[in-house]
Amino acid sequence: MSRAACNMAGVLLAEELRPKGIAVILLHPGFNRTTMTKKYAHIWDIEGAVEPSDGAKRVLYETIQGSLETTGKFINCEDGRQIPW
């Protein structure tokens, strides 16, 4: 599934679950220092890549902040802002 299709699926699920009081948020975890991003190790410090444990805390924070006001939105866990897509 493409990123856009995944986002749309999340939006549709959010709209379906909204009447039941269930929030669905789409999260971008940010730039984390993992084996997947190892090829970018030379810019980790420049771009603010964080350890996976810190990235997980960011995701947990945004998950806790999720509400029906944020349902169906794509949120950047680095700064809590909505990412337009």
Short mmCIF file of N, CA, C and O in Angstrom, two decimals, residues 18-85:
data_model
loop_
_atom_site.label_atom_id
_atom_site.label_comp_id
_atom_site.label_asym_id
_atom_site.label_seq_id
_atom_site.Cartn_x
_atom_site.Cartn_y
_atom_site.Cartn_z
N ARG A 18 -15.39 7.64 14.44
CA ARG A 18 -15.70 8.88 15.16
C ARG A 18 -17.03 8.82 15.90
O ARG A 18 -17.10 9.18 17.08
N PRO A 19 -18.12 8.35 15.28
CA PRO A 19 -19.41 8.30 15.99
C PRO A 19 -19.38 7.41 17.24
O PRO A 19 -20.19 7.58 18.15
N LYS A 20 -18.44 6.49 17.28
CA LYS A 20 -18.32 5.60 18.44
C LYS A 20 -17.37 6.18 19.49
O LYS A 20 -17.11 5.55 20.51
N GLY A 21 -16.84 7.38 19.23
CA GLY A 21 -15.96 8.03 20.18
C GLY A 21 -14.54 7.49 20.17
O GLY A 21 -13.79 7.70 21.12
N ILE A 22 -14.15 6.84 19.09
CA ILE A 22 -12.81 6.26 18.99
C ILE A 22 -11.97 7.11 18.04
O ILE A 22 -12.35 7.33 16.89
N ALA A 23 -10.83 7.56 18.53
CA ALA A 23 -9.93 8.39 17.73
C ALA A 23 -8.90 7.52 17.01
O ALA A 23 -8.42 6.53 17.55
N VAL A 24 -8.58 7.90 15.79
CA VAL A 24 -7.54 7.24 15.00
C VAL A 24 -6.57 8.33 14.56
O VAL A 24 -6.96 9.29 13.91
N ILE A 25 -5.30 8.17 14.93
CA ILE A 25 -4.32 9.15 14.48
C ILE A 25 -3.23 8.44 13.69
O ILE A 25 -2.89 7.30 13.95
N LEU A 26 -2.71 9.14 12.71
CA LEU A 26 -1.64 8.63 11.86
C LEU A 26 -0.37 9.34 12.31
O LEU A 26 -0.36 10.57 12.39
N LEU A 27 0.67 8.59 12.62
CA LEU A 27 1.86 9.18 13.20
C LEU A 27 3.11 8.94 12.36
O LEU A 27 3.35 7.84 11.89
N HIS A 28 3.87 10.02 12.19
CA HIS A 28 5.21 9.92 11.60
C HIS A 28 6.17 9.95 12.78
O HIS A 28 6.20 10.93 13.52
N PRO A 29 6.96 8.89 12.99
CA PRO A 29 7.80 8.82 14.19
C PRO A 29 8.98 9.78 14.19
O PRO A 29 9.63 9.97 15.22
N GLY A 30 9.26 10.39 13.07
CA GLY A 30 10.42 11.28 13.00
C GLY A 30 11.66 10.50 12.57
O GLY A 30 11.59 9.33 12.19
N PHE A 31 12.80 11.16 12.64
CA PHE A 31 14.07 10.61 12.17
C PHE A 31 14.75 9.91 13.34
O PHE A 31 15.20 10.56 14.29
N ASN A 32 14.82 8.59 13.29
CA ASN A 32 15.39 7.79 14.37
C ASN A 32 16.67 7.11 13.92
O ASN A 32 16.81 6.73 12.76
N ARG A 33 17.57 6.93 14.86
CA ARG A 33 18.86 6.28 14.59
C ARG A 33 18.67 4.76 14.64
O ARG A 33 18.82 4.15 15.70
N THR A 34 18.34 4.18 13.51
CA THR A 34 18.11 2.74 13.44
C THR A 34 18.94 2.14 12.31
O THR A 34 19.57 2.87 11.53
N THR A 35 18.92 0.83 12.22
CA THR A 35 19.65 0.19 11.12
C THR A 35 19.05 0.59 9.77
O THR A 35 19.76 0.65 8.78
N MET A 36 17.77 0.90 9.76
CA MET A 36 17.12 1.31 8.51
C MET A 36 17.65 2.67 8.02
O MET A 36 17.72 2.91 6.83
N THR A 37 18.02 3.55 8.96
CA THR A 37 18.51 4.88 8.59
C THR A 37 20.03 4.98 8.69
O THR A 37 20.59 6.06 8.56
N LYS A 38 20.70 3.85 8.91
CA LYS A 38 22.16 3.84 9.09
C LYS A 38 22.89 4.47 7.90
O LYS A 38 23.92 5.12 8.08
N LYS A 39 22.33 4.33 6.69
CA LYS A 39 23.00 4.92 5.53
C LYS A 39 23.01 6.44 5.59
O LYS A 39 23.74 7.09 4.85
N TYR A 40 22.21 7.01 6.50
CA TYR A 40 22.19 8.47 6.69
C TYR A 40 22.91 8.89 7.97
O TYR A 40 22.74 10.00 8.44
N ALA A 41 23.73 7.99 8.52
CA ALA A 41 24.42 8.26 9.79
C ALA A 41 25.24 9.56 9.73
O ALA A 41 25.36 10.25 10.75
N HIS A 42 25.75 9.88 8.57
CA HIS A 42 26.56 11.09 8.43
C HIS A 42 25.76 12.38 8.64
O HIS A 42 26.35 13.44 8.88
N ILE A 43 24.43 12.30 8.60
CA ILE A 43 23.62 13.51 8.84
C ILE A 43 22.71 13.37 10.07
O ILE A 43 21.89 14.24 10.33
N TRP A 44 22.86 12.28 10.83
CA TRP A 44 22.03 12.09 12.01
C TRP A 44 22.07 13.31 12.92
O TRP A 44 21.03 13.82 13.33
N ASP A 45 23.27 13.79 13.24
CA ASP A 45 23.39 14.93 14.15
C ASP A 45 22.87 16.22 13.52
O ASP A 45 22.19 17.02 14.18
N ILE A 46 23.14 16.41 12.25
CA ILE A 46 22.70 17.62 11.55
C ILE A 46 21.17 17.70 11.49
O ILE A 46 20.58 18.75 11.73
N GLU A 47 20.54 16.57 11.20
CA GLU A 47 19.08 16.52 11.03
C GLU A 47 18.31 16.19 12.30
O GLU A 47 17.08 16.15 12.29
N GLY A 48 19.02 15.97 13.40
CA GLY A 48 18.35 15.74 14.67
C GLY A 48 17.77 14.36 14.88
O GLY A 48 16.76 14.20 15.57
N ALA A 49 18.41 13.35 14.29
CA ALA A 49 17.95 11.97 14.50
C ALA A 49 18.09 11.61 15.98
O ALA A 49 19.06 11.99 16.63
N VAL A 50 17.11 10.88 16.49
CA VAL A 50 17.12 10.51 17.90
C VAL A 50 17.23 9.01 18.07
O VAL A 50 16.96 8.24 17.14
N GLU A 51 17.62 8.59 19.25
CA GLU A 51 17.68 7.18 19.57
C GLU A 51 16.26 6.60 19.53
O GLU A 51 15.29 7.31 19.83
N PRO A 52 16.12 5.33 19.18
CA PRO A 52 14.79 4.73 19.11
C PRO A 52 13.98 4.87 20.39
O PRO A 52 12.76 5.06 20.33
N SER A 53 14.63 4.82 21.55
CA SER A 53 13.88 4.97 22.81
C SER A 53 13.26 6.35 22.91
O SER A 53 12.13 6.50 23.40
N ASP A 54 13.97 7.38 22.44
CA ASP A 54 13.40 8.73 22.45
C ASP A 54 12.29 8.86 21.41
O ASP A 54 11.27 9.51 21.66
N GLY A 55 12.49 8.23 20.25
CA GLY A 55 11.45 8.23 19.23
C GLY A 55 10.18 7.56 19.73
O GLY A 55 9.07 8.03 19.47
N ALA A 56 10.35 6.47 20.47
CA ALA A 56 9.19 5.76 21.01
C ALA A 56 8.45 6.63 22.03
O ALA A 56 7.22 6.62 22.07
N LYS A 57 9.19 7.38 22.83
CA LYS A 57 8.56 8.29 23.79
C LYS A 57 7.74 9.36 23.07
O LYS A 57 6.65 9.73 23.52
N ARG A 58 8.28 9.85 21.96
CA ARG A 58 7.53 10.85 21.17
C ARG A 58 6.23 10.27 20.64
O ARG A 58 5.19 10.92 20.68
N VAL A 59 6.31 9.05 20.13
CA VAL A 59 5.12 8.39 19.59
C VAL A 59 4.11 8.16 20.72
O VAL A 59 2.91 8.41 20.55
N LEU A 60 4.57 7.70 21.86
CA LEU A 60 3.69 7.48 23.00
C LEU A 60 3.02 8.78 23.43
O LEU A 60 1.82 8.82 23.69
N TYR A 61 3.80 9.87 23.47
CA TYR A 61 3.24 11.17 23.84
C TYR A 61 2.11 11.58 22.89
O TYR A 61 1.04 11.99 23.32
N GLU A 62 2.37 11.47 21.59
CA GLU A 62 1.35 11.87 20.61
C GLU A 62 0.14 10.94 20.67
O GLU A 62 -0.99 11.37 20.45
N THR A 63 0.37 9.67 20.98
CA THR A 63 -0.74 8.73 21.12
C THR A 63 -1.63 9.15 22.29
O THR A 63 -2.86 9.14 22.19
N ILE A 64 -1.02 9.53 23.40
CA ILE A 64 -1.77 9.98 24.58
C ILE A 64 -2.53 11.27 24.28
O ILE A 64 -3.65 11.46 24.74
N GLN A 65 -1.93 12.15 23.46
CA GLN A 65 -2.57 13.42 23.11
C GLN A 65 -3.72 13.25 22.12
O GLN A 65 -4.54 14.15 21.96
N GLY A 66 -3.77 12.10 21.46
CA GLY A 66 -4.80 11.87 20.44
C GLY A 66 -6.21 12.01 21.01
O GLY A 66 -6.49 11.63 22.14
N SER A 67 -7.07 12.61 20.21
CA SER A 67 -8.46 12.84 20.62
C SER A 67 -9.33 12.89 19.37
O SER A 67 -8.84 12.78 18.25
N LEU A 68 -10.60 13.10 19.59
CA LEU A 68 -11.49 13.23 18.42
C LEU A 68 -11.17 14.50 17.64
O LEU A 68 -11.53 14.61 16.47
N GLU A 69 -10.48 15.45 18.26
CA GLU A 69 -10.06 16.65 17.53
C GLU A 69 -8.93 16.35 16.55
O GLU A 69 -8.79 17.01 15.53
N THR A 70 -8.10 15.35 16.89
CA THR A 70 -6.98 15.00 16.02
C THR A 70 -7.24 13.75 15.18
O THR A 70 -6.39 13.35 14.41
N THR A 71 -8.41 13.16 15.33
CA THR A 71 -8.70 11.93 14.61
C THR A 71 -8.61 12.14 13.10
O THR A 71 -9.05 13.17 12.57
N GLY A 72 -7.96 11.20 12.43
CA GLY A 72 -7.81 11.29 10.98
C GLY A 72 -6.70 12.19 10.50
O GLY A 72 -6.51 12.36 9.30
N LYS A 73 -5.92 12.76 11.42
CA LYS A 73 -4.84 13.66 11.02
C LYS A 73 -3.50 12.92 11.06
O LYS A 73 -3.31 12.00 11.85
N PHE A 74 -2.59 13.36 10.21
CA PHE A 74 -1.25 12.80 10.13
C PHE A 74 -0.34 13.72 10.93
O PHE A 74 -0.14 14.88 10.57
N ILE A 75 0.19 13.22 12.05
CA ILE A 75 0.93 14.04 13.00
C ILE A 75 2.41 13.68 12.98
O ILE A 75 2.78 12.51 13.02
N ASN A 76 3.25 14.71 12.98
CA ASN A 76 4.70 14.53 13.08
C ASN A 76 5.06 14.45 14.56
O ASN A 76 4.85 15.40 15.31
N CYS A 77 5.62 13.33 14.99
CA CYS A 77 5.95 13.14 16.40
C CYS A 77 7.15 13.98 16.85
O CYS A 77 7.40 14.12 18.04
N GLU A 78 7.89 14.56 15.91
CA GLU A 78 9.01 15.41 16.28
C GLU A 78 8.54 16.73 16.88
O GLU A 78 9.15 17.26 17.79
N ASP A 79 7.43 17.27 16.35
CA ASP A 79 6.97 18.58 16.82
C ASP A 79 5.47 18.65 17.10
O ASP A 79 4.96 19.68 17.51
N GLY A 80 4.76 17.55 16.89
CA GLY A 80 3.32 17.52 17.17
C GLY A 80 2.45 18.24 16.16
O GLY A 80 1.25 18.37 16.35
N ARG A 81 3.04 18.67 15.07
CA ARG A 81 2.27 19.40 14.04
C ARG A 81 1.68 18.44 13.03
O ARG A 81 2.21 17.38 12.76
N GLN A 82 0.59 18.91 12.43
CA GLN A 82 -0.06 18.12 11.39
C GLN A 82 0.78 18.19 10.11
O GLN A 82 1.27 19.25 9.74
N ILE A 83 0.91 17.05 9.46
CA ILE A 83 1.62 16.99 8.18
C ILE A 83 0.58 16.97 7.07
O ILE A 83 -0.25 16.04 7.00
N PRO A 84 0.58 17.96 6.21
CA PRO A 84 -0.36 17.94 5.09
C PRO A 84 0.07 16.88 4.09
O PRO A 84 1.25 16.66 3.85
N TRP A 85 -0.89 16.21 3.51
CA TRP A 85 -0.57 15.20 2.51
C TRP A 85 -1.56 15.29 1.40
O TRP A 85 -1.57 14.80 0.40
#
